[in-house]
Amino acid sequence: MRNLSIENLTRRAEILIEAMPYIHKHRDSIAVIKYGGAAMIDADLKRAVIQDIVLMHQVGIQFVLVHGGGKEITDLLGQLGAKTRFVNGQRVTDSQALDAAEMVLSGRLNGEIVAALNTSGARAVGISGKGGTLLRARPLEADEDLGFVGDVERVDPTIVQVLTGNGFIPVVSPLGLGADGQTYNINADTAALRIAVEVKARKLIFLSDIPGILRDRENPESVIGTIHREEIEPLIAEGVIQGGMIPKARAAASALDVCEKVHILDGRRPHSLLLELFTDEGIGTQIVR
Amino acid sequence: MRNLSIENLTRRAEILIEAMPYIHKHRDSIAVIKYGGAAMIDADLKRAVIQDIVLMHQVGIQFVLVHGGGKEITDLLGQLGAKTRFVNGQRVTDSQALDAAEMVLSGRLNGEIVAALNTSGARAVGISGKGGTLLRARPLEADEDLGFVGDVERVDPTIVQVLTGNGFIPVVSPLGLGADGQTYNINADTAALRIAVEVKARKLIFLSDIPGILRDRENPESVIGTIHREEIEPLIAEGVIQGGMIPKARAAASALDVCEKVHILDGRRPHSLLLELFTDEGIGTQIVR
Amino acid sequence: MRNLSIENLTRRAEILIEAMPYIHKHRDSIAVIKYGGAAMIDADLKRAVIQDIVLMHQVGIQFVLVHGGGKEITDLLGQLGAKTRFVNGQRVTDSQALDAAEMVLSGRLNGEIVAALNTSGARAVGISGKGGTLLRARPLEADEDLGFVGDVERVDPTIVQVLTGNGFIPVVSPLGLGADGQTYNINADTAALRIAVEVKARKLIFLSDIPGILRDRENPESVIGTIHREEIEPLIAEGVIQGGMIPKARAAASALDVCEKVHILDGRRPHSLLLELFTDEGIGTQIVR
Amino acid sequence: MRNLSIENLTRRAEILIEAMPYIHKHRDSIAVIKYGGAAMIDADLKRAVIQDIVLMHQVGIQFVLVHGGGKEITDLLGQLGAKTRFVNGQRVTDSQALDAAEMVLSGRLNGEIVAALNTSGARAVGISGKGGTLLRARPLEADEDLGFVGDVERVDPTIVQVLTGNGFIPVVSPLGLGADGQTYNINADTAALRIAVEVKARKLIFLSDIPGILRDRENPESVIGTIHREEIEPLIAEGVIQGGMIPKARAAASALDVCEKVHILDGRRPHSLLLELFTDEGIGTQIVR
Amino acid sequence: MRNLSIENLTRRAEILIEAMPYIHKHRDSIAVIKYGGAAMIDADLKRAVIQDIVLMHQVGIQFVLVHGGGKEITDLLGQLGAKTRFVNGQRVTDSQALDAAEMVLSGRLNGEIVAALNTSGARAVGISGKGGTLLRARPLEADEDLGFVGDVERVDPTIVQVLTGNGFIPVVSPLGLGADGQTYNINADTAALRIAVEVKARKLIFLSDIPGILRDRENPESVIGTIHREEIEPLIAEGVIQGGMIPKARAAASALDVCEKVHILDGRRPHSLLLELFTDEGIGTQIVR
Amino acid sequence: MRNLSIENLTRRAEILIEAMPYIHKHRDSIAVIKYGGAAMIDADLKRAVIQDIVLMHQVGIQFVLVHGGGKEITDLLGQLGAKTRFVNGQRVTDSQALDAAEMVLSGRLNGEIVAALNTSGARAVGISGKGGTLLRARPLEADEDLGFVGDVERVDPTIVQVLTGNGFIPVVSPLGLGADGQTYNINADTAALRIAVEVKARKLIFLSDIPGILRDRENPESVIGTIHREEIEPLIAEGVIQGGMIPKARAAASALDVCEKVHILDGRRPHSLLLELFTDEGIGTQIVR
């Protein structure tokens, strides 16, 4: 060390000079991350995400993680000899499936993420959406009875604010509590979005296994870098945004009343979180006002 | 109403007059409850315990609940086709058993207690002992390898203090985090005791299915109301305190350096918590300095 | 002890469970008590009232006591060889009578109540309505010259708020200060009512020697438990409310703009204060919005 | 106006320049005044004292007034047909005399001072030494039974600190409360001294009808301006300090552990308080460390 | 000492009694002083001004000093061999002149005032109007190019408030910072006035070498004591206010939206500041609403 | 944008990941910079230094700048026709030279730095060491009379703490105030060092025109990266540290009682400040405990 070339030092200085205004700008702001996909499974990617979050938290960004875990629930149900039935992509959730979901989500997966963060130097706390009645739930309206699949009726952000305000990173499993005391399983994207709005997050980030919104679905290089809110409906009409992305894009648009930006980041690229937040380079698709 | 007899009114007044100094005294103090046994299973008893906690919390006592769940873990392992082996009363905990324990404790049981408290008007938050690294664990020393059975190396009470200080009731599942990121299953009595000491609880209460410490094991009426700390070793020598009660009694004695009283309450008697805290009548055994 | 029957314990628990929501609800609220009659004279009743106030103050209710003392003033004037003349129930107050009133009210009676409260563990402070110019007075308008009988022109609640906010119980003698520096004797009911409104008391309680407002004046069992504000004028029209109770009832009605309830309690029943505030049973008459 | 001579303006400037460091120095400090003698009776002197206190309070000095009233008590007892007996200068105080003392002190005189201060723009509050148990009393030890003449057992300065800290001037009548609830009449000099020490007053001022401590008792011009603490015993030995002044001087000496200065001011000279506190000119005798 | 005559003592008391309400009234208010003329040059006058400010600051008035220094700038430029050209009373300020101005104002004169204040016991801090961008400047509009003569575009009072709020006396040299980083020399009267408005000063005081506004310019005894805001335009029309006094008087009028009074004091009279603020006697002219 | 190569993105991420712990570590710590040499003169270097400071201040480091200006003082004296005489490297400072020093330092140079910082988005405030009596001075002891060359007698860091604590960057010119009111010119290195110790700076940085401490004075590549405190005397003995560097090195060693590190940075390398503080690469020499 102490022997880098002048060019190299200059390059370093430039990158830091570029990053510092972002660090300043994002300090004390909240980023809600919907955490899932490869970044939650692949060991190297997971390590990179955890490292990014811990470091960015240290320089002052407050994070809230909301995770899903559909595949792992199906696995446990399989081990218990139960079959899983899906209706329009929603798991039909009877009492046994609900138990399995709560055990996998609030028990195993939540515990894994908290362990990884805390072992890397953060102070994370796993909670369920039932804690502090963060997520007040009601049965999701659907054509067919989906059992204990819930929708978010109301968010009480107090517990999340108390935790972030005291230096903790809340890691939230997407379960909700009905007025009658019944537990409901809630879609993690929905939970993340509703929480982001209520805690007035500056950013809502979906970390998943897609490169972003593609102009040409066949071409992964055709990621649309920035979409303005009012372009969403036209893109749906054109068929560029389609399928399961439609409700997510519409929800993102509505979140922009409160959040500054919604990001769809490729969790398969290492450090995509860090680069998105602290450099001029955008990764994936950002939806802006 | 408005037509009770004078005697009845006088009786009411007396009970309230007896209770108020306790309400005053315990306000803003912390009670750590090891919650288990019938009071966690029987619907009526459970309702009474939850009601007591919610009401006493409202008049100013701060509670921390630590729960176990050994039987339910064994059940889940059975459903998954795994056998449970015990060595000296400790479950030998391999990777599958640990997963099952975390799912049952942090997932199902913790979620049930939180749902019941919050539905009754409290603001409870379920956390695992890994959250905020509340419980730093290391492998429990034993003659035989017990796997991922942990001992408490260190307690960081911050997360519990933040929650109680903001009006929440923490409900803690007894898992701990090793320095290497490994999760450990911890005995709930131990966890409750160590937490009680670190949060400077005024009271540590074991709510279980025994009437208290009995002078004559055959006679459930022979509960010893009060035991002074220095009587414990003699009682062990006499054989009055024996078996699994020995380490618990010794631990209670050491907790008295910080806590004012340790109670062994009969969870099978409705409202034993309330009556113990707010009346002159003692229920079960209290261990005092 | 430690040997009550199950029924007895259950009964205790029920009474406490009934009381706790009231304790919670009234915490940090203010109750202004007009203190007079038998409860201020009879030793046993006095002891019960004092005990109730001290205990309820300990669990968080803030009290302000306003007392009268007409009879004792007349007695002192008698000893000093002066005759007391009344016009429409108002004492004609010349300079000597005013001196006697101030000496009896701010000196003897106030000092007695403060001594009783402080000896029972409270921190009471006796003040006159002149202190901090709590009661700004002007001559009471009347057909005939009443001398130094005053009406409340304005209330400055600061001194009362400073005292209650620092854990003291103000005990107020009903004297007021004119803009010109003249002292006036003020009706204690009026003083209590005006103070209750200005300190935003939740409850204003008249503790006196009547069982409440009676539907049939001849029948002390005919107490009307609850009167809604808009029923007062009809009850006056019917002749149920009559005489000196008319202005008191109208004043109570107007206080309800700020206070939640006005109570007319029978000070001759022991612990009527405690039972009124902390149980479902009402004692006497409550006037509500 | 706007036409004073240069000399006159310069003189004014000099006086103000002399006063300002005192104003600065005494701000937020406490002066306890034992108020009595002509300054409490003569209308002009009284007006001057009240004006001084109100103005000095406005520029930041906190005052506590303690008043006596022996003569007025004797008068009232006379009117009531009772004889007053004195033993060694102490009134033998039976129950009737105690009542009379409390009525005169806490009722009439205290009320008069409060009225005068508040009418001049201050915010004074009259309290008895029983209020907030400011003065915990016990029977004064004496050769003969003096009845309810009390000595100060303990001072709880909280009520005085709360009042001064909130901008009020406490005016204290010298009554105390025994542990058993009995009221005692206390010497006002003693009360002032004990309170001054407990509230950490910077100055303790006795405002009375003597010009100060005289070197030659026959010559009122022979006031000793300054006495150092260690000169007191020699002055007693010399006979310069004698009679009732001996205990007062010794008490003053002991107060100097806490107070900076003790003053014996001539209340018959107008504005002696103001001139003592805010100019280089001393009035009367000051006792210093 | 201790031997002044009664008349003398009474006179002292009267002056103090007159002063105290002013001391009380002005405490914690801000006075902005434009400091210049003889009071900044003559050693005795300077000493008197500094003493007044230090003492008045001690009893609670917050001061902000703004000074000029035109003559000294011209002197330095002369020493450096540069000629100064004035257009309509404004110095044409090229780069060299600007350098000289900043050196004289922020360097020498500012340092002198700070040294004098701090040596007299105050805690003064010299800042330039560029510090904390207190004065955002732009080129002054004029018929002819005046170079770096600036006008105040905007005031950011934060630095002044932070200093006064922490017990410091800011001494401000009248330089401003342009948006482009250029320094500008600003008229000290203008700077004082704009700062007075933004810090919500109660008083704005011009300390200069004129006795006030004269009714008859030839007669220095004809000072107009008080001018009401609405009299200014008539006085201009009458020719009483003329020349350089016109913009100053108009600016004073506009400052009265925020400030209570604007004073034109004769800095050649010793202690004019003290006498103006703390006595009923006015010195010079006051302009009021 | 949005099209950097993976390698490039990874490189960026690595640099940021390296920097973030430093950003976290230095937040809210104070760095005192002695600012001088090329970095204060060369336009490009100056711009880079200012940019570094502004950005690092934004992410939470508090800065105090202390600047010199010997050459510019000599220039001004030359223009004024005065000769400068040096004794042992110290300017003999008569009254004219002192005036020139104060004008150049507190006037021109200080104003230039403040303007540059504030135009770049910081909130800097220029003060002299006389402000708030930051630097209490006395004549420097020397063999020959040096005139108004001062040494630091005492530092009162309050003004610097108030400014940094309120988000300002103090820029300090090295003048001091004698107890007698005399101004003294102080060596800027000494001033920086004494201030660093009193404000408990974590870092003291000398930004000058040398690459660091060289092992071989002839070889600018021979910079010693790290020197431990106890190596300084041996290095002096070896002749590696010599001349004017000896007192500076010894002073640095003594500062390490409080400061964590003292840096000698090459101000001729762009962004040396930023790279030193936020990367693993060291620039110049660091002296550590």
Coordinates of C-alpha atoms in Angstrom, one line a residue, chain D residues 7 25 40 120 156 182 220 232 240 283:
Chain D
E7 CA -23.7 65.9 35.6
K25 CA -24.5 38.3 40.3
M40 CA -44.7 44.8 57.9
S120 CA -48.0 45.1 42.9
D156 CA -38.2 19.4 52.8
Q182 CA -49.9 17.5 65.3
P220 CA -27.6 53.7 67.3
I232 CA -19.1 36.3 66.7
V240 CA -21.5 43.5 72.4
I283 CA -27.2 49.0 55.3

